[in-house]
PDB file of C-alpha atoms and ligand atoms in Angstrom:
ATOM      1  CA  MET A  29      -4.534 -42.559  18.920  1.00  0.00           C
ATOM      2  CA  SER A  30      -6.070 -41.233  15.749  1.00  0.00           C
ATOM      3  CA  SER A  31      -7.039 -37.724  14.765  1.00  0.00           C
ATOM      4  CA  PRO A  32     -10.495 -37.011  13.379  1.00  0.00           C
ATOM      5  CA  ALA A  33     -11.125 -37.826   9.734  1.00  0.00           C
ATOM      6  CA  TYR A  34     -10.705 -34.882   7.419  1.00  0.00           C
ATOM      7  CA  GLU A  35     -10.090 -33.818   3.886  1.00  0.00           C
ATOM      8  CA  ILE A  36      -7.990 -30.985   2.584  1.00  0.00           C
ATOM      9  CA  ASP A  37      -9.243 -28.468   0.042  1.00  0.00           C
ATOM     10  CA  GLU A  38      -6.638 -26.365  -1.719  1.00  0.00           C
ATOM     11  CA  MET A  39      -6.876 -22.707  -0.740  1.00  0.00           C
ATOM     12  CA  ILE A  40      -3.609 -21.144  -1.998  1.00  0.00           C
ATOM     13  CA  SER A  41      -1.632 -22.856  -4.744  1.00  0.00           C
ATOM     14  CA  ALA A  42       2.124 -23.401  -4.687  1.00  0.00           C
ATOM     15  CA  LYS A  43       2.359 -21.074  -7.663  1.00  0.00           C
ATOM     16  CA  ALA A  44       0.462 -18.272  -5.935  1.00  0.00           C
ATOM     17  CA  ILE A  45       2.685 -18.634  -2.860  1.00  0.00           C
ATOM     18  CA  ALA A  46       5.852 -18.422  -4.959  1.00  0.00           C
ATOM     19  CA  ALA A  47       4.601 -15.320  -6.775  1.00  0.00           C
ATOM     20  CA  ARG A  48       3.688 -13.600  -3.507  1.00  0.00           C
ATOM     21  CA  ILE A  49       7.064 -14.425  -1.970  1.00  0.00           C
ATOM     22  CA  GLU A  50       8.790 -12.731  -4.903  1.00  0.00           C
ATOM     23  CA  GLU A  51       6.800  -9.563  -4.217  1.00  0.00           C
ATOM     24  CA  LEU A  52       7.468  -9.682  -0.489  1.00  0.00           C
ATOM     25  CA  ALA A  53      11.177 -10.277  -1.042  1.00  0.00           C
ATOM     26  CA  ARG A  54      11.377  -7.166  -3.190  1.00  0.00           C
ATOM     27  CA  GLU A  55       9.934  -5.049  -0.350  1.00  0.00           C
ATOM     28  CA  ILE A  56      12.118  -6.682   2.279  1.00  0.00           C
ATOM     29  CA  ARG A  57      15.231  -6.170   0.178  1.00  0.00           C
ATOM     30  CA  ARG A  58      14.403  -2.481  -0.016  1.00  0.00           C
ATOM     31  CA  GLU A  59      13.821  -2.258   3.737  1.00  0.00           C
ATOM     32  CA  PHE A  60      17.151  -3.903   4.602  1.00  0.00           C
ATOM     33  CA  ARG A  61      19.314  -2.789   1.681  1.00  0.00           C
ATOM     34  CA  ASP A  62      21.778  -0.995   4.001  1.00  0.00           C
ATOM     35  CA  THR A  63      21.978  -3.839   6.505  1.00  0.00           C
ATOM     36  CA  GLU A  64      25.380  -5.461   6.711  1.00  0.00           C
ATOM     37  CA  LYS A  65      24.030  -8.905   7.637  1.00  0.00           C
ATOM     38  CA  LEU A  66      20.359  -9.457   8.346  1.00  0.00           C
ATOM     39  CA  VAL A  67      19.363 -12.002  10.994  1.00  0.00           C
ATOM     40  CA  VAL A  68      16.354 -13.920   9.698  1.00  0.00           C
ATOM     41  CA  VAL A  69      14.652 -15.678  12.616  1.00  0.00           C
ATOM     42  CA  GLY A  70      12.256 -18.492  11.782  1.00  0.00           C
ATOM     43  CA  LEU A  71       9.700 -19.611  14.341  1.00  0.00           C
ATOM     44  CA  LEU A  72       9.760 -23.387  14.504  1.00  0.00           C
ATOM     45  CA  ARG A  73       8.262 -25.426  13.307  1.00  0.00           C
ATOM     46  CA  GLY A  74       5.582 -23.938  11.064  1.00  0.00           C
ATOM     47  CA  SER A  75       7.789 -21.410   9.254  1.00  0.00           C
ATOM     48  CA  PHE A  76      10.481 -23.796   8.034  1.00  0.00           C
ATOM     49  CA  VAL A  77       9.251 -24.029   4.440  1.00  0.00           C
ATOM     50  CA  PHE A  78       8.373 -20.342   4.183  1.00  0.00           C
ATOM     51  CA  ILE A  79      11.759 -19.168   5.536  1.00  0.00           C
ATOM     52  CA  ALA A  80      13.575 -21.514   3.134  1.00  0.00           C
ATOM     53  CA  ASP A  81      11.805 -20.049   0.118  1.00  0.00           C
ATOM     54  CA  LEU A  82      11.935 -16.474   1.415  1.00  0.00           C
ATOM     55  CA  VAL A  83      15.682 -16.316   2.105  1.00  0.00           C
ATOM     56  CA  ARG A  84      16.423 -17.718  -1.337  1.00  0.00           C
ATOM     57  CA  GLU A  85      14.543 -14.787  -2.869  1.00  0.00           C
ATOM     58  CA  LEU A  86      16.186 -12.162  -0.671  1.00  0.00           C
ATOM     59  CA  ASP A  87      19.553 -11.781  -2.341  1.00  0.00           C
ATOM     60  CA  LEU A  88      20.965 -10.053   0.755  1.00  0.00           C
ATOM     61  CA  PRO A  89      23.654 -11.177   3.198  1.00  0.00           C
ATOM     62  CA  VAL A  90      21.666 -13.109   5.790  1.00  0.00           C
ATOM     63  CA  GLU A  91      22.209 -15.190   8.859  1.00  0.00           C
ATOM     64  CA  VAL A  92      19.480 -17.713   9.639  1.00  0.00           C
ATOM     65  CA  ASP A  93      18.486 -18.556  13.191  1.00  0.00           C
ATOM     66  CA  PHE A  94      15.520 -20.281  14.781  1.00  0.00           C
ATOM     67  CA  LEU A  95      13.346 -19.878  17.826  1.00  0.00           C
ATOM     68  CA  GLU A  96      10.977 -22.626  18.896  1.00  0.00           C
ATOM     69  CA  VAL A  97       7.807 -21.527  20.595  1.00  0.00           C
ATOM     70  CA  SER A  98       4.852 -23.446  21.918  1.00  0.00           C
ATOM     71  CA  SER A  99       1.710 -23.343  19.872  1.00  0.00           C
ATOM     72  CA  TYR A 100      -1.398 -25.393  19.394  1.00  0.00           C
ATOM     73  CA  GLY A 101      -0.034 -28.641  20.705  1.00  0.00           C
ATOM     74  CA  ASP A 102      -1.858 -31.279  18.741  1.00  0.00           C
ATOM     75  CA  ALA A 103      -5.227 -29.584  18.661  1.00  0.00           C
ATOM     76  CA  MET A 104      -6.945 -26.852  16.728  1.00  0.00           C
ATOM     77  CA  GLU A 105      -7.157 -24.508  19.710  1.00  0.00           C
ATOM     78  CA  SER A 106      -4.460 -21.999  20.615  1.00  0.00           C
ATOM     79  CA  SER A 107      -2.885 -22.531  24.032  1.00  0.00           C
ATOM     80  CA  ARG A 108      -2.520 -18.743  24.404  1.00  0.00           C
ATOM     81  CA  GLU A 109       0.276 -19.175  26.897  1.00  0.00           C
ATOM     82  CA  VAL A 110       3.419 -18.780  24.808  1.00  0.00           C
ATOM     83  CA  ARG A 111       6.566 -20.600  25.872  1.00  0.00           C
ATOM     84  CA  ILE A 112      10.043 -20.549  24.416  1.00  0.00           C
ATOM     85  CA  PHE A 113      11.309 -24.101  23.875  1.00  0.00           C
ATOM     86  CA  LYS A 114      14.503 -23.309  22.011  1.00  0.00           C
ATOM     87  CA  ASP A 115      16.263 -19.966  22.060  1.00  0.00           C
ATOM     88  CA  LEU A 116      18.343 -18.354  19.312  1.00  0.00           C
ATOM     89  CA  ARG A 117      21.931 -19.473  18.891  1.00  0.00           C
ATOM     90  CA  GLY A 118      23.202 -16.015  17.979  1.00  0.00           C
ATOM     91  CA  LYS A 119      23.097 -12.539  19.503  1.00  0.00           C
ATOM     92  CA  ILE A 120      20.769  -9.934  18.042  1.00  0.00           C
ATOM     93  CA  GLU A 121      21.717  -6.865  20.063  1.00  0.00           C
ATOM     94  CA  GLY A 122      22.393  -3.998  17.665  1.00  0.00           C
ATOM     95  CA  ARG A 123      21.507  -6.195  14.682  1.00  0.00           C
ATOM     96  CA  ASP A 124      18.729  -5.947  12.112  1.00  0.00           C
ATOM     97  CA  VAL A 125      16.260  -8.778  12.558  1.00  0.00           C
ATOM     98  CA  LEU A 126      13.415 -10.195  10.479  1.00  0.00           C
ATOM     99  CA  VAL A 127      11.083 -12.557  12.348  1.00  0.00           C
ATOM    100  CA  VAL A 128       9.376 -15.077  10.075  1.00  0.00           C
ATOM    101  CA  GLU A 129       6.123 -16.724  11.167  1.00  0.00           C
ATOM    102  CA  ASP A 130       3.647 -18.997   9.425  1.00  0.00           C
ATOM    103  CA  ILE A 131       0.326 -17.630  10.696  1.00  0.00           C
ATOM    104  CA  VAL A 132      -0.879 -14.800  12.894  1.00  0.00           C
ATOM    105  CA  ASP A 133      -4.055 -16.074  14.487  1.00  0.00           C
ATOM    106  CA  THR A 134      -4.966 -14.830  17.988  1.00  0.00           C
ATOM    107  CA  GLY A 135      -1.753 -12.763  17.876  1.00  0.00           C
ATOM    108  CA  HIS A 136      -0.395 -14.083  21.183  1.00  0.00           C
ATOM    109  CA  THR A 137       2.638 -15.810  19.655  1.00  0.00           C
ATOM    110  CA  LEU A 138       4.057 -12.976  17.577  1.00  0.00           C
ATOM    111  CA  ALA A 139       3.225 -10.338  20.183  1.00  0.00           C
ATOM    112  CA  HIS A 140       5.110 -12.369  22.785  1.00  0.00           C
ATOM    113  CA  VAL A 141       8.061 -13.108  20.504  1.00  0.00           C
ATOM    114  CA  ALA A 142       8.341  -9.465  19.453  1.00  0.00           C
ATOM    115  CA  ARG A 143       8.525  -8.468  23.116  1.00  0.00           C
ATOM    116  CA  PHE A 144      10.938 -11.267  23.986  1.00  0.00           C
ATOM    117  CA  LEU A 145      13.350 -10.409  21.155  1.00  0.00           C
ATOM    118  CA  GLY A 146      12.772  -6.664  21.457  1.00  0.00           C
ATOM    119  CA  ASN A 147      14.148  -6.833  25.010  1.00  0.00           C
ATOM    120  CA  ARG A 148      17.507  -7.800  23.510  1.00  0.00           C
ATOM    121  CA  ASN A 149      17.717  -4.439  21.799  1.00  0.00           C
ATOM    122  CA  PRO A 150      18.031  -5.264  18.124  1.00  0.00           C
ATOM    123  CA  ALA A 151      18.783  -2.183  15.989  1.00  0.00           C
ATOM    124  CA  LYS A 152      15.713  -2.825  13.857  1.00  0.00           C
ATOM    125  CA  MET A 153      13.155  -5.600  14.046  1.00  0.00           C
ATOM    126  CA  ARG A 154      10.465  -6.408  11.501  1.00  0.00           C
ATOM    127  CA  THR A 155       7.989  -9.257  11.303  1.00  0.00           C
ATOM    128  CA  ILE A 156       6.531 -11.187   8.414  1.00  0.00           C
ATOM    129  CA  ALA A 157       3.817 -13.837   8.418  1.00  0.00           C
ATOM    130  CA  LEU A 158       2.743 -15.885   5.441  1.00  0.00           C
ATOM    131  CA  LEU A 159      -0.876 -15.943   6.587  1.00  0.00           C
ATOM    132  CA  ASP A 160      -3.045 -13.670   8.692  1.00  0.00           C
ATOM    133  CA  LYS A 161      -6.433 -14.436  10.216  1.00  0.00           C
ATOM    134  CA  PRO A 162      -7.415 -10.975  11.500  1.00  0.00           C
ATOM    135  CA  SER A 163     -10.909 -12.099  12.504  1.00  0.00           C
ATOM    136  CA  ARG A 164      -9.380 -14.322  15.216  1.00  0.00           C
ATOM    137  CA  ARG A 165      -7.246 -11.647  16.872  1.00  0.00           C
ATOM    138  CA  GLU A 166      -7.285 -11.485  20.696  1.00  0.00           C
ATOM    139  CA  VAL A 167      -4.267  -9.251  21.227  1.00  0.00           C
ATOM    140  CA  GLU A 168      -3.456  -6.350  19.001  1.00  0.00           C
ATOM    141  CA  PHE A 169      -0.651  -7.292  16.681  1.00  0.00           C
ATOM    142  CA  ALA A 170       0.103  -6.400  13.092  1.00  0.00           C
ATOM    143  CA  ALA A 171       2.994  -7.982  11.211  1.00  0.00           C
ATOM    144  CA  ASP A 172       4.960  -5.635   8.939  1.00  0.00           C
ATOM    145  CA  TRP A 173       4.345  -7.928   5.955  1.00  0.00           C
ATOM    146  CA  ILE A 174       1.627 -10.464   5.332  1.00  0.00           C
ATOM    147  CA  GLY A 175       1.532 -12.941   2.485  1.00  0.00           C
ATOM    148  CA  PHE A 176      -2.198 -13.608   2.436  1.00  0.00           C
ATOM    149  CA  THR A 177      -5.126 -12.603   4.601  1.00  0.00           C
ATOM    150  CA  ILE A 178      -7.422 -15.592   5.052  1.00  0.00           C
ATOM    151  CA  PRO A 179     -10.798 -16.249   6.682  1.00  0.00           C
ATOM    152  CA  ASP A 180     -11.241 -18.151   9.932  1.00  0.00           C
ATOM    153  CA  GLU A 181     -10.358 -21.597   8.597  1.00  0.00           C
ATOM    154  CA  PHE A 182      -7.928 -24.161   9.927  1.00  0.00           C
ATOM    155  CA  VAL A 183      -5.201 -24.577   7.321  1.00  0.00           C
ATOM    156  CA  VAL A 184      -2.327 -26.973   6.649  1.00  0.00           C
ATOM    157  CA  GLY A 185       0.546 -27.399   4.239  1.00  0.00           C
ATOM    158  CA  TYR A 186       3.634 -25.459   3.235  1.00  0.00           C
ATOM    159  CA  GLY A 187       5.121 -26.125   6.681  1.00  0.00           C
ATOM    160  CA  ILE A 188       1.877 -25.833   8.628  1.00  0.00           C
ATOM    161  CA  ASP A 189       0.494 -28.873  10.415  1.00  0.00           C
ATOM    162  CA  TYR A 190      -2.602 -30.387  11.848  1.00  0.00           C
ATOM    163  CA  ALA A 191      -1.516 -32.667  14.716  1.00  0.00           C
ATOM    164  CA  GLN A 192       1.984 -32.837  13.152  1.00  0.00           C
ATOM    165  CA  ARG A 193       0.710 -33.928   9.757  1.00  0.00           C
ATOM    166  CA  ASN A 194       0.516 -32.350   6.311  1.00  0.00           C
ATOM    167  CA  ARG A 195       3.502 -30.011   6.713  1.00  0.00           C
ATOM    168  CA  ASN A 196       4.912 -31.384   3.474  1.00  0.00           C
ATOM    169  CA  LEU A 197       2.040 -30.356   1.214  1.00  0.00           C
ATOM    170  CA  PRO A 198       3.344 -27.867  -1.369  1.00  0.00           C
ATOM    171  CA  PHE A 199       0.198 -25.704  -1.141  1.00  0.00           C
ATOM    172  CA  ILE A 200      -1.975 -24.237   1.627  1.00  0.00           C
ATOM    173  CA  GLY A 201      -5.159 -26.209   2.115  1.00  0.00           C
ATOM    174  CA  LYS A 202      -8.068 -25.886   4.446  1.00  0.00           C
ATOM    175  CA  VAL A 203      -9.072 -28.725   6.703  1.00  0.00           C
ATOM    176  CA  ARG A 204     -12.607 -29.990   6.277  1.00  0.00           C
ATOM    177  CA  LEU A 205     -13.696 -32.422   8.970  1.00  0.00           C
ATOM    178  CA  THR A 206     -15.654 -35.313   7.530  1.00  0.00           C
ATOM    179  CA  GLU A 207     -18.672 -37.110   8.979  1.00  0.00           C
ATOM    180  CA  GLU A 208     -16.817 -39.914  10.703  1.00  0.00           C
ATOM    181  CA  SER A 209     -15.080 -37.380  12.946  1.00  0.00           C
ATOM    182  CA  GLY A 210     -16.269 -36.087  16.278  1.00  0.00           C
ATOM    183  CA  THR A 211     -15.151 -38.794  18.687  1.00  0.00           C
TER     184      THR A 211
HETATM  185  P1  LIG B 305      -1.480 -17.252  17.668  1.00  0.00           P
HETATM  186  O1  LIG B 305      -0.609 -17.164  18.864  1.00  0.00           O
HETATM  187  O2  LIG B 305      -2.895 -17.602  18.029  1.00  0.00           O
HETATM  188  O3  LIG B 305      -1.386 -16.083  16.741  1.00  0.00           O
HETATM  189  O4  LIG B 305      -1.050 -18.550  16.926  1.00  0.00           O
HETATM  190  C1  LIG B 305      -0.130 -18.621  16.012  1.00  0.00           C
HETATM  191  C2  LIG B 305       0.288 -20.062  15.837  1.00  0.00           C
HETATM  192  O5  LIG B 305      -0.822 -20.967  15.886  1.00  0.00           O
HETATM  193  C3  LIG B 305       0.883 -20.218  14.482  1.00  0.00           C
HETATM  194  O6  LIG B 305       2.259 -20.078  14.573  1.00  0.00           O
HETATM  195  C4  LIG B 305       0.504 -21.623  14.110  1.00  0.00           C
HETATM  196  O7  LIG B 305       1.515 -22.503  14.531  1.00  0.00           O
HETATM  197  C5  LIG B 305      -0.724 -21.927  14.880  1.00  0.00           C
HETATM  198  N1  LIG B 305      -1.910 -21.844  14.006  1.00  0.00           N
HETATM  199  C6  LIG B 305      -2.773 -20.817  13.893  1.00  0.00           C
HETATM  200  N2  LIG B 305      -3.701 -21.062  12.973  1.00  0.00           N
HETATM  201  C7  LIG B 305      -3.411 -22.285  12.468  1.00  0.00           C
HETATM  202  C8  LIG B 305      -4.003 -23.085  11.439  1.00  0.00           C
HETATM  203  O8  LIG B 305      -4.990 -22.743  10.781  1.00  0.00           O
HETATM  204  N3  LIG B 305      -3.392 -24.275  11.183  1.00  0.00           N
HETATM  205  C9  LIG B 305      -2.297 -24.699  11.873  1.00  0.00           C
HETATM  206  N4  LIG B 305      -1.705 -23.988  12.826  1.00  0.00           N
HETATM  207  C10 LIG B 305      -2.261 -22.782  13.126  1.00  0.00           C
HETATM  208 MG1  LIG B 306       3.596 -21.600  14.755  1.00  0.00          MG
END
């Protein structure tokens, strides 16, 4: 089994990501400054790098938890049907929660997760996504904070994969399929 041949063109540098995270952290700190202990929920697996950098900039008492949801499988197409594979370990009722996602694309994932967690009656829930592709939206959903708005390109790196590869790139790159692909 091999995935199509492709190359990766840098779209957002590691430096630009770090600078943007500093800005976002400042706003988030302000939003949750009165929170006793914020629950930061990362959506696995794509957000693992982003959440690691974000919480280290927050300078707030935080608890970190994870939710694993279905996504693209190994392809470039969204499955649209969102499933929870791994639930939170902790309770969020009455707590302040920040949901951290890598990309909002069609919007199905975050809309579903917001409903799923909202049903547990957190005191306050906010969402942040590193990347937003508004042109791809199928269900109305707007995250409270967005790192970067990007065009309709398939991207990898900084936690984000293509068929489980390239998560460990330090920057965000766009996937360019090369000629040999298309089998
Ligand atoms: P949505 O439900 O269509 O908004 O999909 C969101 C999920 O699809 C994200 O959490 C990503 O895991 C995945 N996804 C969306 N766009 C890309 C991309 O360009 N590269 C890799 N994964 C993506
Ligand atoms: Mg994802």
